[in-house]
PDB file of C-alpha atoms in Angstrom:
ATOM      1  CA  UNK A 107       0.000   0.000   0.000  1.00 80.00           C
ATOM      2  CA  UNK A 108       1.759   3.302  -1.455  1.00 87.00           C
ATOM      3  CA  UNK A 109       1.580   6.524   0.756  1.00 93.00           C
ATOM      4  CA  UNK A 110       2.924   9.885  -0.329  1.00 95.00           C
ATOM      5  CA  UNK A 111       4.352  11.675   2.283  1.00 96.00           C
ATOM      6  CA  UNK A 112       4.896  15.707   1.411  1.00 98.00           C
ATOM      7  CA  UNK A 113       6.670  18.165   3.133  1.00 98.00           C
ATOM      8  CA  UNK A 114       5.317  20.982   5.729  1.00 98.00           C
ATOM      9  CA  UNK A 115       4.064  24.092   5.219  1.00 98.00           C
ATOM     10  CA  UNK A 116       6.039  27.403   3.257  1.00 98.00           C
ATOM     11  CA  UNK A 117       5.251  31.417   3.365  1.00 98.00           C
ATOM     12  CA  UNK A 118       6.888  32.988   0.181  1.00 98.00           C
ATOM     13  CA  UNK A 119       7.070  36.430  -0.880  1.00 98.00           C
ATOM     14  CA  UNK A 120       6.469  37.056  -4.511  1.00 98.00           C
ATOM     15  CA  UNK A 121       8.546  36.641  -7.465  1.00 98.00           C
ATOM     16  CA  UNK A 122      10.509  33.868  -4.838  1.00 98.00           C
ATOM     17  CA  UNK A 123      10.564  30.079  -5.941  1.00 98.00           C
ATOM     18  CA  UNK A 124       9.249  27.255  -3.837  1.00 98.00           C
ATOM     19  CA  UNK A 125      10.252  23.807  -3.938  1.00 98.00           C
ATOM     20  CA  UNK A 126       7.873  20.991  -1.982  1.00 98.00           C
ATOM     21  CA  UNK A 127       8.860  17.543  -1.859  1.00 98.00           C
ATOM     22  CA  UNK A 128       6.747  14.071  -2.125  1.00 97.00           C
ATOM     23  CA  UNK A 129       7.813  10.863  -0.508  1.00 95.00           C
ATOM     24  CA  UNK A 130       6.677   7.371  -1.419  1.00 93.00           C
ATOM     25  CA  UNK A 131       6.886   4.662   0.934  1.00 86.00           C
ATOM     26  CA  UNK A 132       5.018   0.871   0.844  1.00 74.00           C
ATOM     27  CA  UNK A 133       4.996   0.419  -2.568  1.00 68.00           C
ATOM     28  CA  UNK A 134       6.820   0.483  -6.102  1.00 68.00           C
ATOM     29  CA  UNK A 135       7.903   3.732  -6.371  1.00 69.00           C
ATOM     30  CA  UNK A 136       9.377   4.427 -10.423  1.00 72.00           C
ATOM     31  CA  UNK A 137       6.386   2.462 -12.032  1.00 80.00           C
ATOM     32  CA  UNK A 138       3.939   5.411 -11.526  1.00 88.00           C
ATOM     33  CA  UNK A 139       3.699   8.691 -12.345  1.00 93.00           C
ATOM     34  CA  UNK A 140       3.569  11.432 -10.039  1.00 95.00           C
ATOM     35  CA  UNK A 141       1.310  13.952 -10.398  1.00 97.00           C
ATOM     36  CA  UNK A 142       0.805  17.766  -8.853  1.00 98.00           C
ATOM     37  CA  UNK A 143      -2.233  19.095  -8.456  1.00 98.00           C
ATOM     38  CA  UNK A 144      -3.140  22.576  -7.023  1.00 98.00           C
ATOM     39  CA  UNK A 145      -5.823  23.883  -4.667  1.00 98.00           C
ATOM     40  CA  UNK A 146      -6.737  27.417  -4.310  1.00 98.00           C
ATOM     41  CA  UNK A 147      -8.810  28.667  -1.122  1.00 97.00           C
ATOM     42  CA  UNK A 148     -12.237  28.133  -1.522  1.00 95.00           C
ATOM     43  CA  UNK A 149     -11.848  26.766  -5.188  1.00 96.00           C
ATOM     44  CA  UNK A 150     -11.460  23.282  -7.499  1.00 96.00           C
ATOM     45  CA  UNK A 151      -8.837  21.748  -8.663  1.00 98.00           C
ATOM     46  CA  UNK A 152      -5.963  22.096 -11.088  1.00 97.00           C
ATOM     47  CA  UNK A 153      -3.417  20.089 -12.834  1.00 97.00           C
ATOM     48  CA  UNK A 154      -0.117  21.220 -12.971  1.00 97.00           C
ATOM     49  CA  UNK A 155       2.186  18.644 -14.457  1.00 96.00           C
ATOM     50  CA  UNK A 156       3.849  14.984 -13.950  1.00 96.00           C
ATOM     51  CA  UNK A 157       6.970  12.888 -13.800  1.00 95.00           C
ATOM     52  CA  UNK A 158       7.937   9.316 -14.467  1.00 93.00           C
ATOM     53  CA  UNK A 159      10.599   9.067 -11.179  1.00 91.00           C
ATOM     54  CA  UNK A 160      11.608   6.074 -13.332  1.00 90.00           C
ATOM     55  CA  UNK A 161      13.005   7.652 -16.845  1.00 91.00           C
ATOM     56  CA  UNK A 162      12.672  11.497 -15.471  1.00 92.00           C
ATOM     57  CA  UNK A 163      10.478  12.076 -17.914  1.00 94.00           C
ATOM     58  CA  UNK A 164       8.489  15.507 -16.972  1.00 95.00           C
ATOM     59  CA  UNK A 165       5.734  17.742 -18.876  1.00 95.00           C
ATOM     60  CA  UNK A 166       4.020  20.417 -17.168  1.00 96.00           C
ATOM     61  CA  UNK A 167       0.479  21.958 -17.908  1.00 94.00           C
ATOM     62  CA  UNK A 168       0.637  24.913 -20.687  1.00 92.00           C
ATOM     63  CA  UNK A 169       0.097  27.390 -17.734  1.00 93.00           C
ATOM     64  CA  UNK A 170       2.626  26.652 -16.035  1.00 95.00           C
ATOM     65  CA  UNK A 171       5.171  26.094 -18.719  1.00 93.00           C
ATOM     66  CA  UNK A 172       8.616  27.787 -17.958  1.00 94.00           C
ATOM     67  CA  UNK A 173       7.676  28.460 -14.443  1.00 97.00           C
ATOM     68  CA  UNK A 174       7.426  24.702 -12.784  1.00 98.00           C
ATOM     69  CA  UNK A 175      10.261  22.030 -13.033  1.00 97.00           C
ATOM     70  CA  UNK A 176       9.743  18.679 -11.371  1.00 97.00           C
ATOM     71  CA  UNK A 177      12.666  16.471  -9.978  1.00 96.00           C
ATOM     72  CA  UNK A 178      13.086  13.265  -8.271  1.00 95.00           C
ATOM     73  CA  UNK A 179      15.756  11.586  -5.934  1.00 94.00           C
ATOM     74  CA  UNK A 180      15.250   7.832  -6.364  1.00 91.00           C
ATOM     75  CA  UNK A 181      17.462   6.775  -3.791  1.00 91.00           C
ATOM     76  CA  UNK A 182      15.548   8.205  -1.608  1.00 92.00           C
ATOM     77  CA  UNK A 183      11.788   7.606  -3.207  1.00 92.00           C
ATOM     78  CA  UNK A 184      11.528  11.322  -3.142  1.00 95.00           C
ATOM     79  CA  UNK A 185       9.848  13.441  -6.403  1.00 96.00           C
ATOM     80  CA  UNK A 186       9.926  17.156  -6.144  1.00 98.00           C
ATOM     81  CA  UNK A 187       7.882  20.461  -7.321  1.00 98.00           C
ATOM     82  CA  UNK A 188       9.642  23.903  -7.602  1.00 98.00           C
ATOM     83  CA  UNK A 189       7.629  26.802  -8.752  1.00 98.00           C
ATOM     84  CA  UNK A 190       8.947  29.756  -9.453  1.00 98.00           C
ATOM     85  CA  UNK A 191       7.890  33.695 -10.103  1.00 97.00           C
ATOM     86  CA  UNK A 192       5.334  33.156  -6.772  1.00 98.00           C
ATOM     87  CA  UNK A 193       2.546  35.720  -6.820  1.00 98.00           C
ATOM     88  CA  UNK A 194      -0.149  36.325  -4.569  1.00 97.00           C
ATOM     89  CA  UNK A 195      -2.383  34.185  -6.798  1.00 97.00           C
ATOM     90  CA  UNK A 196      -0.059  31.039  -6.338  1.00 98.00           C
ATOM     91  CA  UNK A 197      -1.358  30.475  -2.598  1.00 98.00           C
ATOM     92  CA  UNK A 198      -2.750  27.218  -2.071  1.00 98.00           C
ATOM     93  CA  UNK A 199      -2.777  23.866  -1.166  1.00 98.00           C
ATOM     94  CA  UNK A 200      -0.129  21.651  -3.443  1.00 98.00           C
ATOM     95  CA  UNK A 201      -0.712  18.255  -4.079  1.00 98.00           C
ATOM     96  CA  UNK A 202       1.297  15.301  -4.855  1.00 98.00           C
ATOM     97  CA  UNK A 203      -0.766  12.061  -6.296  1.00 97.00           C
ATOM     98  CA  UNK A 204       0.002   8.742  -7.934  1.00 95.00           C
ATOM     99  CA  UNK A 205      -1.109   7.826 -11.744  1.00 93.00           C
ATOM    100  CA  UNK A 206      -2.487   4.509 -11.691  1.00 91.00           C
ATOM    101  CA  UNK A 207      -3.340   2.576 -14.379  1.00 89.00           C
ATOM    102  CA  UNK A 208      -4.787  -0.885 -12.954  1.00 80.00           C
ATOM    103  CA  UNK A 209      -3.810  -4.092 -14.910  1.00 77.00           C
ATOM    104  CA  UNK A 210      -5.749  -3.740 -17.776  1.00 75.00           C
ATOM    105  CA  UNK A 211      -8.517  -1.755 -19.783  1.00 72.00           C
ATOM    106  CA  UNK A 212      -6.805   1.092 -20.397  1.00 84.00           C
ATOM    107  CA  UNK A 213      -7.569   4.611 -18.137  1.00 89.00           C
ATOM    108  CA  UNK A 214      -5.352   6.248 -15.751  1.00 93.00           C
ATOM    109  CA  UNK A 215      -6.255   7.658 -12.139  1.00 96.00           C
ATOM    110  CA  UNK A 216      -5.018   9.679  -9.120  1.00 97.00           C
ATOM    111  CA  UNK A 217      -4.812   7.535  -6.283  1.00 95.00           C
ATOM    112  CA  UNK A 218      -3.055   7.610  -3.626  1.00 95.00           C
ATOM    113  CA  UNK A 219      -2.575  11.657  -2.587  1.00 98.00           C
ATOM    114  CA  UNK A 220      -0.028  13.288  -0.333  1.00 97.00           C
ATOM    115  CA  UNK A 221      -1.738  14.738   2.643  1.00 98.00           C
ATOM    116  CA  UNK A 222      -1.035  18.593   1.121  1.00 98.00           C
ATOM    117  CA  UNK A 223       1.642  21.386   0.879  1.00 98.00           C
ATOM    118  CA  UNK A 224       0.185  24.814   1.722  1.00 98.00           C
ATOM    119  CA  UNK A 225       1.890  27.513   0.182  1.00 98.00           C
ATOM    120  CA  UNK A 226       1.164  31.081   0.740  1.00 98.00           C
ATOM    121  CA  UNK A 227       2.594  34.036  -0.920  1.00 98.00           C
ATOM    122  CA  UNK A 228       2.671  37.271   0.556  1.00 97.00           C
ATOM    123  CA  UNK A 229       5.056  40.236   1.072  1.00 95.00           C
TER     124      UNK A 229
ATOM    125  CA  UNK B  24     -13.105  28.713 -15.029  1.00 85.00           C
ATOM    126  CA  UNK B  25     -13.313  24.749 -15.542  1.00 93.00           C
ATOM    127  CA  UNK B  26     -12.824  22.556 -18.827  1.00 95.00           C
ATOM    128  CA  UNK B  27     -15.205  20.629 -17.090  1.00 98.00           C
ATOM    129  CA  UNK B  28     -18.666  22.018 -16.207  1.00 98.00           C
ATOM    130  CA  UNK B  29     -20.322  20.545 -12.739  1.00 98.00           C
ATOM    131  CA  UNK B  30     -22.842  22.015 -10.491  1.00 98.00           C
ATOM    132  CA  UNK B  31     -21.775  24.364  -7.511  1.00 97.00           C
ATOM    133  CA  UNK B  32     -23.984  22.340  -5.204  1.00 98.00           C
ATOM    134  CA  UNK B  33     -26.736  19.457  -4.623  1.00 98.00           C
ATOM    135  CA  UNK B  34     -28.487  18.327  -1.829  1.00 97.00           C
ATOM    136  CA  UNK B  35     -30.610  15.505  -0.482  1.00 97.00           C
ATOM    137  CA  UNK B  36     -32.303  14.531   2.888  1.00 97.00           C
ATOM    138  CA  UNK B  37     -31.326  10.712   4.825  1.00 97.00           C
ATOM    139  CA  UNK B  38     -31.935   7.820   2.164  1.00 97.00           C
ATOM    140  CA  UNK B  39     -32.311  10.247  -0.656  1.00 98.00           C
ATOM    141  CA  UNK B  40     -30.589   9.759  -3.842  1.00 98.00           C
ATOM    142  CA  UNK B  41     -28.210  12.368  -5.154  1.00 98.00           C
ATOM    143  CA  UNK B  42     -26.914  12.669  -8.801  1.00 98.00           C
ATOM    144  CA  UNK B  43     -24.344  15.516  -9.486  1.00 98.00           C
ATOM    145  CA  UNK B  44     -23.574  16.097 -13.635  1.00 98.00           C
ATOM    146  CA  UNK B  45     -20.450  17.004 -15.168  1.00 98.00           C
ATOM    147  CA  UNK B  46     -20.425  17.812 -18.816  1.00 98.00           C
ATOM    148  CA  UNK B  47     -17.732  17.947 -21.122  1.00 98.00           C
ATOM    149  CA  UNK B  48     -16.635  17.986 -24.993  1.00 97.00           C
ATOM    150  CA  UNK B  49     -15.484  15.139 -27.379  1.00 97.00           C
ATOM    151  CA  UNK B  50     -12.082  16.161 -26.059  1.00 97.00           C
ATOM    152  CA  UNK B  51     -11.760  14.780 -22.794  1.00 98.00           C
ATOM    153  CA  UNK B  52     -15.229  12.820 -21.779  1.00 98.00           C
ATOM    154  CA  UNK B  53     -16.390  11.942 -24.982  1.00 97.00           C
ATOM    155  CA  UNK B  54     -13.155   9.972 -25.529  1.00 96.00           C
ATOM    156  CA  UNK B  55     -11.611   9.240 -22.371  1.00 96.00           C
ATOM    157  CA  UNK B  56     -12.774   7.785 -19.250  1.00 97.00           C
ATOM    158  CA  UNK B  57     -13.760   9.736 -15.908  1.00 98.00           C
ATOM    159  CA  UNK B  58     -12.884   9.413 -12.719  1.00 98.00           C
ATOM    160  CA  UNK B  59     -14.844  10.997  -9.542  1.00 98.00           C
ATOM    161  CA  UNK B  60     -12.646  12.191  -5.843  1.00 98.00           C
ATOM    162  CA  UNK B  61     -14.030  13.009  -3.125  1.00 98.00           C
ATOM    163  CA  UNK B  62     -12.850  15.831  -0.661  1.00 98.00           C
ATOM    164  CA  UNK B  63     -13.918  16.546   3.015  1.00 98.00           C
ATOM    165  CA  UNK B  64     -12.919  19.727   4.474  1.00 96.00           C
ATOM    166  CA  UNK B  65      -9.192  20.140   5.190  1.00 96.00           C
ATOM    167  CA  UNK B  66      -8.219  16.641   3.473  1.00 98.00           C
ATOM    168  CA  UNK B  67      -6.875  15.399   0.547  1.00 98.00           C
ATOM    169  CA  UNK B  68      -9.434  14.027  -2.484  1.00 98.00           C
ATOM    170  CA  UNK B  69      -9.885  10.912  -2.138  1.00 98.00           C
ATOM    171  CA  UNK B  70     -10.322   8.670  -5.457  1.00 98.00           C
ATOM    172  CA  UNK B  71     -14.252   7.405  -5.054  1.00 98.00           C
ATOM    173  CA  UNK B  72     -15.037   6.286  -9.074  1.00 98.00           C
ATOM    174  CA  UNK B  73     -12.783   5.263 -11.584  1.00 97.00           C
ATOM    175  CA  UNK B  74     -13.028   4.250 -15.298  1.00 96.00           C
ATOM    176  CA  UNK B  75     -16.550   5.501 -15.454  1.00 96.00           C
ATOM    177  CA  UNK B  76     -17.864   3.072 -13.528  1.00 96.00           C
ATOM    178  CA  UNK B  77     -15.620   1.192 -10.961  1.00 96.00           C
ATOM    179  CA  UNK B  78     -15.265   1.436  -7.412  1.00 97.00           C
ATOM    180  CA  UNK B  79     -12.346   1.369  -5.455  1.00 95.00           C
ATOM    181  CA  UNK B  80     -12.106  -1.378  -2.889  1.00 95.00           C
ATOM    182  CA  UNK B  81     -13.969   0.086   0.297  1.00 96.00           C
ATOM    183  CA  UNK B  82     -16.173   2.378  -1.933  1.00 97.00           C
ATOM    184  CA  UNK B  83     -19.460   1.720  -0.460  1.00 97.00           C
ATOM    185  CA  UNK B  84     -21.694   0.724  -3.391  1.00 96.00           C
ATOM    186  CA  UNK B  85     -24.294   3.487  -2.904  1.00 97.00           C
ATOM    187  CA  UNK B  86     -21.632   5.464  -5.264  1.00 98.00           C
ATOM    188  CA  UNK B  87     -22.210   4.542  -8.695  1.00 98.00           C
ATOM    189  CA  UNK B  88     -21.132   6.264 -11.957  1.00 97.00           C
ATOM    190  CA  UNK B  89     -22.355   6.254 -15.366  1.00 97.00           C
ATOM    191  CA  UNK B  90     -21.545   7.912 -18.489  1.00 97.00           C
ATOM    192  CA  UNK B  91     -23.564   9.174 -21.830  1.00 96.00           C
ATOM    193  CA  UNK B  92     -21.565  10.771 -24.664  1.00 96.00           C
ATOM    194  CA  UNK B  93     -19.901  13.763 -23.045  1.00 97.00           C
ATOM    195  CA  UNK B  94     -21.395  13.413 -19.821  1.00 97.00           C
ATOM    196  CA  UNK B  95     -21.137  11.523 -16.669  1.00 98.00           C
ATOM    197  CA  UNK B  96     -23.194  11.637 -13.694  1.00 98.00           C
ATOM    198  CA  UNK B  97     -22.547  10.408 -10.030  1.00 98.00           C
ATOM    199  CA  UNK B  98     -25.411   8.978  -7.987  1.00 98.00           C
ATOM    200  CA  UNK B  99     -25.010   8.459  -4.682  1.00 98.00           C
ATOM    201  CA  UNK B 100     -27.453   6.414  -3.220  1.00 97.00           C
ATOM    202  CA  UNK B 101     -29.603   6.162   0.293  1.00 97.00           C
ATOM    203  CA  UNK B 102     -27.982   9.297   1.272  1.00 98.00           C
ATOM    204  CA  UNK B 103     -25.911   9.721   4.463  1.00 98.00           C
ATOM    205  CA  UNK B 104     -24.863  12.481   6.835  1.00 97.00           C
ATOM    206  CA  UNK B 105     -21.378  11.164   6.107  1.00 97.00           C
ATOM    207  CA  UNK B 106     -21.702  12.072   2.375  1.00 98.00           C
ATOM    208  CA  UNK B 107     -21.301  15.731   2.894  1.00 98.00           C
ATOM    209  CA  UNK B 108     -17.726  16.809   1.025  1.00 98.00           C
ATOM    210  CA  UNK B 109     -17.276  18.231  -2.393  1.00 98.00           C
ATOM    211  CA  UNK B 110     -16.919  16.067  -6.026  1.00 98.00           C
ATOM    212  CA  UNK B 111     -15.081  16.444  -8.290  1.00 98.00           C
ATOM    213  CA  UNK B 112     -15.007  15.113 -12.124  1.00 98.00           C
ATOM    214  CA  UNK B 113     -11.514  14.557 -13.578  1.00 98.00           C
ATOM    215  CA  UNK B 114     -10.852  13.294 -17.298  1.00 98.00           C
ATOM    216  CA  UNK B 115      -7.946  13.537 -19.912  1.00 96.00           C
ATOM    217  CA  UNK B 116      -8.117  15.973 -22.528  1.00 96.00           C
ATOM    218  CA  UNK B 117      -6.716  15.164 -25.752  1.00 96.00           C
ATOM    219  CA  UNK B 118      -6.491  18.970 -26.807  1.00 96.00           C
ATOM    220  CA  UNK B 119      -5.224  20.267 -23.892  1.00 94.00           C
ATOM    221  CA  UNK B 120      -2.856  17.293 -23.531  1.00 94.00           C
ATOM    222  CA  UNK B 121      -3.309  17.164 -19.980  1.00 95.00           C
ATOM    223  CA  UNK B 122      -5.897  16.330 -16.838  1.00 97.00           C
ATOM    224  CA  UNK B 123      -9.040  18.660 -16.541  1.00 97.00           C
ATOM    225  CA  UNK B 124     -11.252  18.489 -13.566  1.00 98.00           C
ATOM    226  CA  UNK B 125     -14.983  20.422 -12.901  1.00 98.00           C
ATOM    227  CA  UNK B 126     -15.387  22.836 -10.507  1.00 98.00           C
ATOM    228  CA  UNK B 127     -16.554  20.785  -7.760  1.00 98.00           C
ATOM    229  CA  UNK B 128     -19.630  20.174  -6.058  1.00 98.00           C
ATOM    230  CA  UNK B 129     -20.706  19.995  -2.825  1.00 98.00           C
ATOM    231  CA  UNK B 130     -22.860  17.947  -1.605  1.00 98.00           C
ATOM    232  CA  UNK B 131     -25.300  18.810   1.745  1.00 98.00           C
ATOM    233  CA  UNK B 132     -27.505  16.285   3.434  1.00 97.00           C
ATOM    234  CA  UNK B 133     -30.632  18.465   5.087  1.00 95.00           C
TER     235      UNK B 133
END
């Protein structure tokens, strides 16, 4: 049973960079992508990009492109997120979640998530 | 504003049965499957429907998805205090070339 573990809370002040972390523990760790996904207060949910921890592979949704750049440390089961150019409207909750795909039948899901990174930006 | 288009809220009494909609294009529901999370307050989603249709293990079976061209709907069944949290709708776009979710609804039991 795979569990993301992320790392604790960050205050940033604008145009700074932020870099939140995502363990996996339990389970196969390079098989499965890792996704991010983003949470503003009080709204829904948004993709931001993924990695294969296996190959390094990364692509990153179009609005985020040049500002996000995803990492991982295999040794230690560890992928990582760094935004960068914060602004007010980057405050939220980050999330870390695995891409599974099952054994067959095609389809891919989010499942396990990492308990949350909130990030505020502020001066 | 979301790629995919949900209700802002729904609402049923005890043993009631709740559907919430999301709509989509031929991008991203009409040709890829859906998958429903659910979020309480303060937590992480939670993956409650996947492919369309499935449940994860420990999903009660009162949650049950379904899907009809570029829609899917989630019923939730014999409604329970429990219930209350937001849902969201999540499905590859081909277009976009990435993962689009609704804007989330929440669910009250009276």
């Amino acid at each position: 049973q795979v569990q993301l573990v992320q790392s604790g809370a960050e205050v940033k002040k604008p145009g700074a960079s932020v870099k939140v972390s995502c363990k996996a523990s339990g389970d196969t760790f390079s098989n499965f992508d890792i996704n991010w996904v983003r949470q503003a207060p009080g709204q829904g949910l948004e993709s931001m990009g993924w990695m294969n921890p296996n190959s390094g592979n990364a692509a990153s949704a179009q609005k985020f492109l040049g500002r996000v750049t995803m990492t991982r440390n295999t040794s230690i089961r560890t992928v990582y997120m760094e935004l960068s150019g914060l602004r007010s409207e980057d405050t939220a909750v980050y999330y870390c979640a695995r891409m599974d795909y099952g054994d067959n039948g095609g389809g891919k899901w989010f499942d396990p998530w990492g308990q949350g990174t909130l990030v505020t930006v502020s001066s | 504003q979301s790629v995919l288009t949900q209700p802002p809220s729904a609402s049923g009494t005890p043993g009631q049965r709740v559907t919430i909609s999301c709509s989509g294009s031929g991008s991203n529901i009409g040709s890829n499957y859906v998958n429903w999370y659910q979020q309480f307050p303060g937590t992480a989603p939670k993956l409650l429907v996947y492919r369309n249709i499935q449940r994860p293990s420990g999903v009660p079976d009162r949650f049950s998805g379904s899907k009809s061209g570029t829609s899917v709907s989630l019923a939730i069944s014999g409604l329970r205090s429990e219930d209350e949290a937001d849902y969201y709708c999540a499905a590859w776009d081909d277009s976009l070339r990435g993962w689009v979710f609704g804007g989330g609804t929440k669910v009250t039991v009276l």
